[in-house]
């Protein structure tokens, strides 16, 4: 039996260490939490992504009494961007979350379904998507979703 070690690297930054563009995107994600429909969990997630053409698209989680019907903020933003501008790769996505006490202290990472959806977009355009995960105590900067989903599944696996 052979043991395989998988490592993930990311940066932990404060807001003032981010570029102005990254700061703007994080702030848009924070603002997007106001558009969350989350009467059940009270956990508001906002996402903002920047397309290759410079356009910013936002999304927020949308819950439903039939829980599987809801969507996470990340996928709302991704799907809106891909439906409205299917030829535009996503360069960066920022994610922020807050509960009834305010924004989370620690960065919140995308769920498994959102990681898979982001991976599909990365694979579609053959380029990494930078991920900014906001927390009051710091922001994780991740170079690609592959760092959060190292054993990913993409269309080539179906061949």
Tab-separated table of C-alpha atoms in Angstrom:
chain	number	residue	atom	x	y	z
A	1	UNK	CA	0.000	0.000	0.000
A	2	UNK	CA	1.273	3.436	-0.883
A	3	UNK	CA	0.398	6.545	1.103
A	4	UNK	CA	-0.269	9.710	-0.857
A	5	UNK	CA	-0.072	13.126	0.769
A	6	UNK	CA	-2.206	15.968	-0.574
A	7	UNK	CA	-1.334	19.503	0.489
A	8	UNK	CA	-3.213	22.735	0.049
A	9	UNK	CA	-1.631	26.156	0.028
A	10	UNK	CA	-3.452	29.419	0.500
A	11	UNK	CA	-2.723	32.834	1.852
A	12	UNK	CA	-4.302	34.427	4.900
A	13	UNK	CA	-4.579	38.178	4.397
A	14	UNK	CA	-6.161	41.188	5.987
A	15	UNK	CA	-8.366	43.422	3.853
A	16	UNK	CA	-5.679	46.088	3.465
A	17	UNK	CA	-3.266	43.486	2.070
A	18	UNK	CA	-5.561	42.732	-0.869
A	19	UNK	CA	-5.378	44.596	-4.156
A	20	UNK	CA	-8.023	47.301	-4.714
A	21	UNK	CA	-9.799	44.957	-7.160
A	22	UNK	CA	-9.850	42.116	-4.612
A	23	UNK	CA	-11.107	44.493	-1.896
A	24	UNK	CA	-13.906	45.691	-4.187
A	25	UNK	CA	-14.954	42.099	-4.895
A	26	UNK	CA	-14.960	41.146	-1.200
A	27	UNK	CA	-17.076	44.219	-0.433
A	28	UNK	CA	-19.516	43.268	-3.208
A	29	UNK	CA	-19.797	39.756	-1.713
A	30	UNK	CA	-20.486	41.260	1.707
A	31	UNK	CA	-23.141	43.545	0.195
A	32	UNK	CA	-24.705	40.575	-1.624
A	33	UNK	CA	-25.495	38.920	1.713
A	34	UNK	CA	-28.320	41.473	2.019
A	35	UNK	CA	-30.028	39.763	-0.937
A	36	UNK	CA	-30.073	36.365	0.745
A	37	UNK	CA	-33.410	34.675	1.278
A	38	UNK	CA	-32.593	32.551	4.318
A	39	UNK	CA	-35.595	32.453	6.664
A	40	UNK	CA	-34.753	28.937	7.868
A	41	UNK	CA	-31.014	28.911	8.507
A	42	UNK	CA	-30.602	32.670	9.086
A	43	UNK	CA	-27.187	32.159	7.427
A	44	UNK	CA	-26.715	34.711	4.664
A	45	UNK	CA	-24.111	33.964	1.985
A	46	UNK	CA	-23.095	36.429	-0.675
A	47	UNK	CA	-20.821	35.862	-3.637
A	48	UNK	CA	-19.331	38.248	-6.155
A	49	UNK	CA	-17.398	37.143	-9.176
A	50	UNK	CA	-15.394	39.015	-11.740
A	51	UNK	CA	-15.529	37.946	-15.354
A	52	UNK	CA	-12.694	38.228	-17.865
A	53	UNK	CA	-14.402	41.265	-19.423
A	54	UNK	CA	-14.367	43.051	-16.031
A	55	UNK	CA	-18.060	42.683	-15.280
A	56	UNK	CA	-19.009	41.784	-11.712
A	57	UNK	CA	-21.916	39.395	-11.057
A	58	UNK	CA	-23.294	38.800	-7.571
A	59	UNK	CA	-25.437	36.123	-6.000
A	60	UNK	CA	-26.894	35.229	-2.615
A	61	UNK	CA	-28.221	32.013	-1.149
A	62	UNK	CA	-31.903	31.294	-1.743
A	63	UNK	CA	-33.569	28.867	0.648
A	64	UNK	CA	-36.810	26.956	0.341
A	65	UNK	CA	-38.976	25.061	2.824
A	66	UNK	CA	-38.135	22.017	0.714
A	67	UNK	CA	-34.420	22.314	1.487
A	68	UNK	CA	-32.955	20.653	-1.638
A	69	UNK	CA	-34.712	23.266	-3.783
A	70	UNK	CA	-32.539	26.108	-2.450
A	71	UNK	CA	-29.242	27.273	-3.915
A	72	UNK	CA	-26.028	28.553	-2.390
A	73	UNK	CA	-24.852	32.073	-3.165
A	74	UNK	CA	-21.816	30.834	-5.070
A	75	UNK	CA	-23.883	28.814	-7.520
A	76	UNK	CA	-26.453	31.585	-7.918
A	77	UNK	CA	-23.649	33.942	-9.027
A	78	UNK	CA	-21.907	31.338	-11.202
A	79	UNK	CA	-25.053	30.205	-12.979
A	80	UNK	CA	-26.256	33.781	-13.557
A	81	UNK	CA	-22.889	34.733	-15.052
A	82	UNK	CA	-22.722	31.663	-17.279
A	83	UNK	CA	-26.326	32.120	-18.442
A	84	UNK	CA	-25.925	35.843	-19.178
A	85	UNK	CA	-22.377	35.780	-20.573
A	86	UNK	CA	-21.487	32.191	-21.481
A	87	UNK	CA	-18.303	33.144	-23.327
A	88	UNK	CA	-16.750	34.960	-20.379
A	89	UNK	CA	-14.420	33.036	-18.058
A	90	UNK	CA	-14.638	33.739	-14.339
A	91	UNK	CA	-11.387	35.206	-13.011
A	92	UNK	CA	-12.159	35.607	-9.299
A	93	UNK	CA	-14.948	34.798	-6.867
A	94	UNK	CA	-15.325	36.317	-3.402
A	95	UNK	CA	-17.541	34.724	-0.757
A	96	UNK	CA	-18.801	36.218	2.501
A	97	UNK	CA	-21.283	34.973	5.090
A	98	UNK	CA	-23.091	36.356	8.086
A	99	UNK	CA	-25.510	35.138	10.679
A	100	UNK	CA	-27.679	36.971	13.192
A	101	UNK	CA	-24.530	38.168	15.041
A	102	UNK	CA	-22.851	39.613	11.940
A	103	UNK	CA	-20.181	38.486	9.506
A	104	UNK	CA	-18.431	35.263	10.397
A	105	UNK	CA	-15.116	35.606	12.193
A	106	UNK	CA	-13.517	32.807	10.178
A	107	UNK	CA	-13.722	32.548	6.394
A	108	UNK	CA	-16.522	30.287	5.153
A	109	UNK	CA	-15.576	27.817	2.449
A	110	UNK	CA	-17.891	26.701	-0.374
A	111	UNK	CA	-19.851	23.498	0.170
A	112	UNK	CA	-19.075	20.408	-1.890
A	113	UNK	CA	-21.691	21.142	-4.555
A	114	UNK	CA	-20.380	24.682	-4.994
A	115	UNK	CA	-16.807	23.414	-5.207
A	116	UNK	CA	-17.877	21.033	-7.965
A	117	UNK	CA	-19.720	23.817	-9.812
A	118	UNK	CA	-16.687	26.113	-9.603
A	119	UNK	CA	-14.488	23.245	-10.807
A	120	UNK	CA	-16.725	22.753	-13.839
A	121	UNK	CA	-16.309	26.423	-14.777
A	122	UNK	CA	-12.531	26.219	-14.288
A	123	UNK	CA	-12.430	23.131	-16.491
A	124	UNK	CA	-14.715	24.690	-19.097
A	125	UNK	CA	-12.340	27.624	-19.649
A	126	UNK	CA	-9.114	25.793	-18.758
A	127	UNK	CA	-8.018	28.473	-16.305
A	128	UNK	CA	-8.014	28.766	-12.524
A	129	UNK	CA	-10.493	30.877	-10.615
A	130	UNK	CA	-9.006	32.810	-7.702
A	131	UNK	CA	-11.157	32.408	-4.590
A	132	UNK	CA	-11.403	35.000	-1.811
A	133	UNK	CA	-13.008	33.644	1.369
A	134	UNK	CA	-13.930	36.492	3.713
A	135	UNK	CA	-13.897	36.360	7.501
A	136	UNK	CA	-13.690	39.233	9.969
A	137	UNK	CA	-10.393	37.818	11.287
A	138	UNK	CA	-8.856	37.372	7.847
A	139	UNK	CA	-9.363	36.436	4.240
A	140	UNK	CA	-8.164	33.223	2.640
A	141	UNK	CA	-6.835	33.713	-0.884
A	142	UNK	CA	-6.941	30.451	-2.822
A	143	UNK	CA	-5.382	30.212	-6.287
A	144	UNK	CA	-7.787	27.586	-7.680
A	145	UNK	CA	-10.738	25.461	-6.602
A	146	UNK	CA	-8.459	22.456	-7.106
A	147	UNK	CA	-6.782	23.518	-3.847
A	148	UNK	CA	-10.115	23.049	-2.044
A	149	UNK	CA	-11.197	20.023	-4.086
A	150	UNK	CA	-7.989	18.135	-4.866
A	151	UNK	CA	-9.627	14.886	-6.021
A	152	UNK	CA	-12.024	16.623	-8.371
A	153	UNK	CA	-14.307	15.110	-10.989
A	154	UNK	CA	-14.640	16.732	-14.425
A	155	UNK	CA	-16.070	15.754	-17.797
A	156	UNK	CA	-12.882	14.049	-18.973
A	157	UNK	CA	-13.554	11.360	-16.362
A	158	UNK	CA	-16.698	10.384	-18.279
A	159	UNK	CA	-14.749	9.404	-21.390
